[in-house]
Amino acid sequence: MTDQRQGPTPRATAAIDASLAREILISERFRAQLLAGIFGGALIAFLAFSASYPGAMAELFHSRLDRVRVGLLLGGFAAYELVVLRGLEKFIKSRTKPPAARRYIDTFVETSLPTLAIVYYMSIVEPFEALLLPPAFVYFVFILLSTLRLDPKLCVFSGIVAATEYGLLAFLSGGAAQLGVASASLTSKAHHGGKALVLLASGVAAGFVARRLEKGFRRTLESLEDRSRILSVFGQHVSPAVVERLLAQKADVKSEVREVCVMFLDVRNFTAFAERKSPEEVVGYLNALFDFMIESVNAHHGIVNKFLGDGFMAVFGAPLRGDNDCKNAIEAAIEIVSKLEALVADGSIPATRVGIGIASGKALIGNVGSSERKEYTVIGDVVNVASRVEGLNKELGSQILVTARVFESCGLELPEATATAPLHVRGRKEPVRIFRLA
């Protein structure tokens, strides 16, 4: 079997990119909601705890905090995230992408929020001590959440902003000698420089994580696009199991010439039956027949390509090749006749006979139609021959006729098969050798 794997079409790629952009916006919306919730919750918790236990707050933060200033700081952070959230909602509704500059500005502002908190601390405690307090660790929260942007560059940018701003604060805050602390190593510039490098490395690591997440999203969307493409072309023709095989093999639907086996099936005396029945009864009767007939075709690796009123055309060997398409077609035909006779015998359906004709040969397979509506079809002389062979059942009083090519290729032991004299088929000059199987 030739390899039919290929990348998505330009239209499919555009659809995947649009879907991915939307998923990124939804992910960013979640990040903004999370941050707004964190800052809002922190504001409420701070105001409540500082009012109830002011001494404990002073001990925790090494200073008595100005409730108004801290409240405004946390409230401002929460308000900013709500503004970001509103903007993201607009982009999601309009299905447009935010400008790249806006995303970088948002990343810069958010990553700078811990810097503002540290600057505030520096106004009430020693500068190097402020660098050791909890706000300095909030940088890591923003770097971690930057992965939800699904953009490696923004993650690295977040790490660069955090490392640069923290490093500048450490450099501008003076030396450890200013402090009467027990451990000079914790307040040395080398220590804070190392922390800045860790922030930078965290941004790079977050970038790798974001890249992996983005690839995972893209693979998922490509899989969904493949499934949609396969279902749009074959969804009404093949069984779910065949759809899964098509997806697994990434079968293409481009036009090509291929050896196939074609089956035509016709319900005998259907016109007379329909004249005596109501439309509901006719449809119910056909559905009862087609239900097990299609099941047999699917079970033998074929597809019902077209319904022809009181019959159908089935194809074996397209879109997927079987191990022996002629064998599969004959086995499906024999099974259909056997099931039909069993249903008639137990009274499940009225007395019914069918005519089945099978031929094999080369045919053009692929999509035919316009840009608005396409149909997977099979075109070639083999289709005409199979149709004509099916029609010969009326003359011979048979139910299954196959061409000699099909019979000789199937590899089945069929002791009841009988060869007919070469018959003339309408539309062909040379007579066709036919075998009667039922």
Coordinates of C-alpha atoms in Angstrom, one line a residue:
M1 CA 0.0 0.0 0.0
T2 CA 1.4 3.4 -0.9
D3 CA 1.9 5.9 1.8
Q4 CA -0.9 8.5 1.8
R5 CA 0.2 10.6 4.7
Q6 CA 0.4 14.3 4.0
G7 CA 0.1 17.5 5.9
P8 CA -3.1 19.5 6.4
T9 CA -4.3 21.6 3.4
P10 CA -3.9 25.4 3.6
R11 CA -7.6 25.8 4.4
A12 CA -7.3 23.2 7.2
T13 CA -4.2 24.9 8.5
A14 CA -6.0 28.2 8.6
A15 CA -8.9 26.6 10.4
I16 CA -6.5 25.0 12.9
D17 CA -4.7 28.3 13.5
A18 CA -8.0 30.1 14.1
S19 CA -9.1 27.4 16.6
L20 CA -5.7 27.5 18.3
A21 CA -5.9 31.3 18.6
R22 CA -9.3 31.0 20.2
E23 CA -8.1 28.3 22.6
I24 CA -5.2 30.5 23.6
L25 CA -7.6 33.4 24.3
I26 CA -9.7 31.1 26.4
S27 CA -6.6 30.0 28.3
E28 CA -5.6 33.6 28.9
R29 CA -9.1 34.4 30.1
F30 CA -8.7 31.7 32.7
R31 CA -5.4 33.1 33.7
A32 CA -6.9 36.6 34.1
Q33 CA -9.8 35.2 36.1
L34 CA -7.4 33.3 38.3
L35 CA -5.2 36.3 39.0
A36 CA -8.2 38.6 39.6
G37 CA -9.5 36.0 42.1
I38 CA -6.2 35.7 43.8
F39 CA -5.7 39.4 44.2
G40 CA -9.4 40.0 45.2
G41 CA -9.2 37.1 47.7
A42 CA -5.9 38.4 49.1
L43 CA -7.4 41.9 49.5
I44 CA -10.4 40.5 51.5
A45 CA -8.1 38.2 53.6
F46 CA -5.6 41.0 54.3
L47 CA -8.3 43.5 55.4
A48 CA -10.0 41.0 57.6
F49 CA -6.8 39.5 59.1
S50 CA -5.1 42.8 59.7
A51 CA -8.2 44.2 61.4
S52 CA -8.6 41.1 63.6
Y53 CA -4.9 40.3 64.3
P54 CA -2.8 43.4 63.7
G55 CA 0.1 42.1 65.8
A56 CA 0.3 38.9 63.9
M57 CA 0.4 40.7 60.6
A58 CA 3.2 43.0 61.8
E59 CA 5.2 40.0 62.9
L60 CA 4.6 38.1 59.6
F61 CA 5.6 41.0 57.4
H62 CA 8.3 42.4 59.8
S63 CA 6.5 45.8 59.9
R64 CA 3.1 47.4 60.6
L65 CA 1.5 47.7 57.2
D66 CA -0.5 50.7 56.1
R67 CA -3.9 49.0 55.5
V68 CA -5.0 51.7 53.1
R69 CA -1.9 51.6 50.9
V70 CA -1.8 47.8 50.8
G71 CA -5.5 47.7 50.2
L72 CA -5.2 50.1 47.3
L73 CA -2.2 48.1 45.9
L74 CA -4.1 44.7 46.0
G75 CA -7.3 46.4 44.8
G76 CA -5.4 48.0 41.9
F77 CA -3.9 44.6 40.9
A78 CA -7.3 43.0 41.0
A79 CA -8.8 45.9 39.0
Y80 CA -6.1 45.6 36.4
E81 CA -6.8 41.9 35.9
L82 CA -10.5 42.6 35.5
V83 CA -9.7 45.1 32.8
V84 CA -7.5 42.5 31.0
L85 CA -10.3 40.0 31.4
R86 CA -12.9 42.3 29.8
G87 CA -10.6 42.9 26.9
L88 CA -10.0 39.2 26.4
E89 CA -13.8 38.6 26.4
K90 CA -14.2 41.1 23.6
F91 CA -11.5 39.4 21.5
I92 CA -13.1 36.0 22.1
K93 CA -16.5 37.2 21.1
S94 CA -15.2 39.0 18.0
R95 CA -13.0 36.0 17.1
T96 CA -10.0 38.3 16.6
K97 CA -6.4 38.0 17.9
P98 CA -5.1 40.7 20.2
P99 CA -2.1 42.6 18.8
A100 CA 1.3 41.1 19.8
A101 CA 2.3 44.4 21.3
R102 CA -0.7 44.3 23.7
R103 CA 0.2 40.9 24.9
Y104 CA 3.8 42.0 25.6
I105 CA 2.5 45.1 27.5
D106 CA 0.2 43.0 29.6
T107 CA 3.0 40.6 30.4
F108 CA 5.3 43.4 31.3
V109 CA 2.7 45.1 33.6
E110 CA 1.7 41.9 35.3
T111 CA 5.2 40.7 35.9
S112 CA 6.0 44.2 37.3
L113 CA 3.3 44.0 40.0
P114 CA 5.6 42.2 42.5
T115 CA 8.1 45.0 41.8
L116 CA 5.6 47.6 42.9
A117 CA 4.9 45.6 46.1
I118 CA 8.7 45.3 46.9
V119 CA 9.1 49.0 46.3
Y120 CA 6.3 49.7 48.8
Y121 CA 8.1 47.4 51.3
M122 CA 11.3 49.3 50.8
S123 CA 9.6 52.4 52.0
I124 CA 8.8 50.8 55.4
V125 CA 11.7 48.3 56.0
E126 CA 15.4 48.1 55.0
P127 CA 15.7 47.7 51.2
F128 CA 17.6 44.4 51.3
E129 CA 15.1 43.0 53.9
A130 CA 12.2 43.9 51.5
L131 CA 13.9 41.6 48.9
L132 CA 13.6 38.7 51.3
L133 CA 9.9 39.1 52.1
P134 CA 7.0 37.2 50.4
P135 CA 6.3 39.7 47.5
A136 CA 9.6 38.7 45.9
F137 CA 8.4 35.2 45.5
V138 CA 5.2 36.3 43.6
Y139 CA 7.4 36.7 40.5
F140 CA 7.4 32.9 40.3
V141 CA 3.6 32.9 40.3
F142 CA 3.4 35.2 37.3
I143 CA 6.1 33.2 35.5
L144 CA 4.2 30.0 36.2
L145 CA 0.9 31.4 35.0
S146 CA 2.5 32.8 31.8
T147 CA 2.5 29.2 30.5
L148 CA -1.3 29.7 30.1
R149 CA -0.5 32.2 27.3
L150 CA 0.8 29.2 25.3
D151 CA 3.5 31.5 23.9
P152 CA 7.1 30.5 24.7
K153 CA 8.4 34.0 23.8
L154 CA 6.0 35.6 26.3
C155 CA 7.2 33.2 29.0
V156 CA 10.8 34.0 28.4
F157 CA 9.9 37.7 28.3
S158 CA 8.2 37.3 31.7
G159 CA 11.3 35.7 33.1
I160 CA 13.5 38.5 31.7
V161 CA 11.3 41.2 33.1
A162 CA 11.2 39.5 36.6
A163 CA 15.0 38.9 36.6
T164 CA 15.8 42.4 35.4
E165 CA 13.6 44.3 37.8
Y166 CA 14.6 42.1 40.7
G167 CA 18.2 42.5 39.9
L168 CA 17.9 46.3 39.5
L169 CA 16.1 46.5 42.9
A170 CA 18.9 44.5 44.5
F171 CA 21.6 46.7 42.8
L172 CA 20.0 50.0 43.7
S173 CA 19.2 49.0 47.3
G174 CA 22.7 49.3 48.6
G175 CA 24.9 46.8 50.5
A176 CA 24.4 44.3 53.2
A177 CA 26.6 46.3 55.5
Q178 CA 23.7 48.7 56.0
L179 CA 21.8 46.0 57.9
G180 CA 22.4 44.5 61.2
V181 CA 21.4 41.1 60.1
A182 CA 23.0 37.9 61.3
S183 CA 23.5 36.3 57.9
A184 CA 25.2 38.6 55.4
S185 CA 25.1 35.9 52.8
L186 CA 21.3 36.2 52.5
T187 CA 21.5 39.9 51.9
S188 CA 24.5 40.0 49.6
K189 CA 24.2 41.1 46.0
A190 CA 25.6 37.8 44.9
H191 CA 22.7 36.1 46.6
H192 CA 20.1 38.3 45.0
G193 CA 21.9 38.1 41.6
G194 CA 21.6 34.3 41.9
K195 CA 17.8 34.7 42.6
A196 CA 17.6 36.9 39.5
L197 CA 19.2 34.2 37.4
V198 CA 16.8 31.6 38.8
L199 CA 13.9 33.9 37.8
L200 CA 15.3 34.1 34.3
A201 CA 15.8 30.3 34.1
S202 CA 12.2 29.8 35.3
G203 CA 11.0 32.0 32.4
V204 CA 13.0 29.8 30.0
A205 CA 11.7 26.6 31.6
A206 CA 8.1 28.0 31.4
G207 CA 8.7 28.8 27.7
F208 CA 9.5 25.1 27.1
V209 CA 6.4 24.0 29.0
A210 CA 4.3 26.5 27.0
R211 CA 5.8 25.3 23.7
R212 CA 4.9 21.7 24.6
L213 CA 1.4 22.7 25.6
E214 CA 0.9 24.6 22.4
K215 CA 2.1 21.6 20.4
G216 CA -0.3 19.4 22.3
F217 CA -3.2 21.8 21.6
R218 CA -2.2 21.9 17.9
R219 CA -2.0 18.1 17.6
T220 CA -5.5 17.8 19.3
L221 CA -6.9 20.3 16.9
E222 CA -5.3 18.6 13.9
S223 CA -6.8 15.3 15.0
L224 CA -10.2 16.9 15.3
E225 CA -9.8 18.5 11.9
D226 CA -8.9 15.2 10.4
R227 CA -11.9 13.6 12.0
S228 CA -14.1 16.3 10.7
R229 CA -12.6 15.9 7.2
I230 CA -13.0 12.2 7.2
L231 CA -16.6 12.3 8.6
S232 CA -17.6 15.0 6.1
V233 CA -16.5 12.8 3.2
F234 CA -17.1 9.3 4.4
G235 CA -19.4 9.7 7.5
Q236 CA -22.5 8.5 5.7
H237 CA -20.7 5.8 3.8
V238 CA -18.6 3.7 6.2
S239 CA -18.8 2.2 9.6
P240 CA -17.3 3.9 12.7
A241 CA -14.6 1.2 12.7
V242 CA -13.6 2.2 9.1
V243 CA -13.6 5.9 10.1
E244 CA -11.1 5.1 12.9
R245 CA -8.9 3.2 10.4
L246 CA -9.0 6.2 8.0
L247 CA -8.0 8.5 10.9
A248 CA -5.2 6.2 12.0
Q249 CA -3.8 5.9 8.5
K250 CA -4.5 9.5 7.6
A251 CA -6.1 8.3 4.3
D252 CA -6.3 11.0 1.7
V253 CA -9.3 11.7 -0.5
K254 CA -7.4 12.8 -3.6
S255 CA -8.5 11.4 -6.9
E256 CA -6.6 8.3 -8.1
V257 CA -7.0 5.3 -10.3
R258 CA -7.3 2.1 -8.2
E259 CA -8.4 -1.5 -8.6
V260 CA -11.7 -1.9 -6.9
C261 CA -14.6 -4.4 -6.7
V262 CA -18.1 -2.9 -7.2
M263 CA -21.4 -4.4 -6.1
F264 CA -24.8 -3.3 -7.3
L265 CA -27.9 -4.5 -5.3
D266 CA -31.5 -4.2 -6.4
V267 CA -34.7 -5.2 -4.5
R268 CA -36.9 -7.2 -6.9
N269 CA -40.5 -6.2 -7.6
F270 CA -40.2 -3.2 -5.3
T271 CA -42.4 -1.0 -7.6
A272 CA -45.4 -3.4 -7.3
F273 CA -44.8 -3.6 -3.5
A274 CA -44.7 0.2 -3.1
E275 CA -48.0 0.7 -5.0
R276 CA -49.8 -1.3 -2.4
K277 CA -48.3 0.3 0.7
S278 CA -48.3 3.6 2.4
P279 CA -45.2 5.8 2.2
E280 CA -44.4 5.0 5.9
E281 CA -44.6 1.3 5.3
V282 CA -42.4 1.6 2.2
V283 CA -39.7 3.5 4.1
G284 CA -40.0 1.1 7.1
Y285 CA -39.5 -1.9 4.7
L286 CA -36.5 -0.4 3.0
N287 CA -34.9 0.6 6.3
A288 CA -35.4 -3.0 7.6
L289 CA -33.6 -4.3 4.5
F290 CA -30.8 -1.8 4.3
D291 CA -30.1 -2.1 8.0
F292 CA -28.6 -5.6 7.8
M293 CA -27.4 -5.2 4.2
I294 CA -25.2 -2.2 5.1
E295 CA -24.1 -4.0 8.2
S296 CA -22.9 -6.9 6.0
V297 CA -21.1 -4.6 3.6
N298 CA -19.4 -2.7 6.4
A299 CA -18.4 -6.0 8.1
H300 CA -16.6 -7.1 5.0
H301 CA -14.6 -3.8 4.6
G302 CA -16.8 -2.2 1.9
I303 CA -18.7 1.0 1.8
V304 CA -22.2 1.8 0.5
N305 CA -21.3 4.6 -1.8
K306 CA -24.8 5.4 -3.3
F307 CA -28.4 4.6 -2.6
L308 CA -30.4 4.0 -5.7
G309 CA -34.0 4.1 -4.6
D310 CA -34.6 0.4 -3.9
G311 CA -31.0 -0.6 -4.1
F312 CA -27.4 0.7 -3.7
M313 CA -23.9 0.6 -5.0
A314 CA -21.2 -0.6 -2.7
V315 CA -17.4 -0.4 -3.2
F316 CA -14.7 -2.7 -1.9
G317 CA -11.1 -1.5 -2.1
A318 CA -11.8 2.2 -1.6
P319 CA -11.1 4.3 0.4
L320 CA -9.2 1.5 2.1
R321 CA -7.9 -1.6 0.4
G322 CA -8.7 -4.9 1.8
D323 CA -6.6 -8.1 1.8
N324 CA -8.9 -9.5 -1.0
D325 CA -11.6 -7.1 -2.1
C326 CA -13.3 -9.7 -4.5
K327 CA -13.5 -12.2 -1.7
N328 CA -14.9 -9.6 0.7
A329 CA -17.6 -8.6 -1.9
I330 CA -18.7 -12.1 -2.5
E331 CA -18.8 -13.0 1.2
A332 CA -20.9 -9.8 1.8
A333 CA -23.3 -10.8 -1.0
I334 CA -23.7 -14.3 0.2
E335 CA -24.3 -13.1 3.7
I336 CA -26.9 -10.6 2.5
V337 CA -28.9 -13.3 0.7
S338 CA -28.6 -15.7 3.6
K339 CA -29.9 -13.1 6.1
L340 CA -32.7 -12.1 3.7
E341 CA -33.9 -15.6 3.4
A342 CA -33.8 -16.1 7.2
L343 CA -35.9 -13.0 7.8
V344 CA -38.4 -13.9 5.2
A345 CA -38.6 -17.5 6.6
D346 CA -39.4 -16.2 10.1
G347 CA -41.9 -13.6 8.9
S348 CA -39.9 -10.5 9.9
I349 CA -40.3 -9.1 6.4
P350 CA -42.5 -9.9 3.4
A351 CA -41.3 -12.3 0.7
T352 CA -38.3 -10.5 -0.9
R353 CA -35.7 -11.3 -3.5
V354 CA -32.7 -9.3 -4.5
G355 CA -30.4 -9.1 -7.5
I356 CA -26.7 -8.6 -6.9
G357 CA -24.0 -8.0 -9.5
I358 CA -20.3 -7.8 -8.8
A359 CA -17.4 -6.8 -11.1
S360 CA -13.8 -5.7 -10.5
G361 CA -11.5 -3.5 -12.4
K362 CA -9.7 -0.1 -12.4
A363 CA -11.7 2.9 -11.5
L364 CA -11.2 6.6 -10.7
I365 CA -12.0 7.3 -7.1
G366 CA -12.1 10.6 -5.2
N367 CA -14.1 13.7 -4.6
V368 CA -16.4 15.1 -7.3
G369 CA -18.5 18.2 -6.9
S370 CA -18.2 21.9 -6.2
S371 CA -16.5 23.8 -3.4
E372 CA -19.9 23.9 -1.6
R373 CA -20.8 20.2 -1.9
K374 CA -18.6 17.3 -2.8
E375 CA -19.2 13.6 -2.9
Y376 CA -16.9 10.7 -2.7
T377 CA -17.5 8.6 -5.8
V378 CA -16.2 5.9 -8.1
I379 CA -16.1 6.3 -11.9
G380 CA -15.1 3.8 -14.5
D381 CA -16.1 1.0 -16.8
V382 CA -16.2 -1.4 -13.8
V383 CA -19.2 0.5 -12.4
N384 CA -21.1 0.1 -15.7
V385 CA -20.2 -3.6 -15.9
A386 CA -21.4 -4.3 -12.3
S387 CA -24.7 -2.5 -13.0
R388 CA -25.3 -4.5 -16.2
V389 CA -24.4 -7.7 -14.5
E390 CA -26.8 -7.0 -11.8
G391 CA -29.5 -6.5 -14.4
L392 CA -28.9 -10.0 -15.8
N393 CA -30.3 -11.5 -12.7
K394 CA -33.8 -10.8 -14.0
E395 CA -33.1 -12.8 -17.1
L396 CA -31.4 -15.7 -15.3
G397 CA -33.7 -15.8 -12.3
S398 CA -30.6 -15.6 -10.0
Q399 CA -29.7 -13.5 -7.0
I400 CA -25.9 -13.2 -7.2
L401 CA -23.9 -12.9 -10.4
V402 CA -20.2 -12.1 -10.6
T403 CA -17.8 -11.7 -13.4
A404 CA -15.2 -14.3 -14.1
R405 CA -12.5 -11.9 -13.0
V406 CA -14.1 -11.6 -9.6
F407 CA -14.7 -15.3 -9.3
E408 CA -11.1 -16.2 -10.2
S409 CA -9.7 -13.6 -7.8
C410 CA -11.7 -14.4 -4.7
G411 CA -9.9 -17.6 -3.8
L412 CA -13.1 -19.1 -2.2
E413 CA -14.4 -22.6 -2.5
L414 CA -17.8 -22.2 -4.0
P415 CA -19.1 -25.6 -5.1
E416 CA -22.6 -24.2 -5.9
A417 CA -21.2 -21.7 -8.4
T418 CA -22.0 -22.3 -12.0
A419 CA -20.6 -20.7 -15.1
T420 CA -22.9 -19.3 -17.7
A421 CA -22.3 -19.0 -21.3
P422 CA -20.6 -15.7 -22.2
L423 CA -23.3 -13.1 -22.1
H424 CA -23.5 -9.8 -23.9
V425 CA -23.7 -6.8 -21.6
R426 CA -25.2 -3.6 -22.8
G427 CA -22.5 -1.1 -23.7
R428 CA -19.8 -3.7 -24.3
K429 CA -18.8 -5.3 -27.6
E430 CA -17.2 -8.4 -26.1
P431 CA -19.3 -10.9 -24.2
V432 CA -18.6 -11.2 -20.5
R433 CA -18.1 -14.5 -18.7
I434 CA -20.4 -14.7 -15.7
F435 CA -20.7 -17.0 -12.7
R436 CA -23.9 -17.6 -10.8
L437 CA -23.5 -18.0 -7.1
A438 CA -27.2 -17.9 -5.9

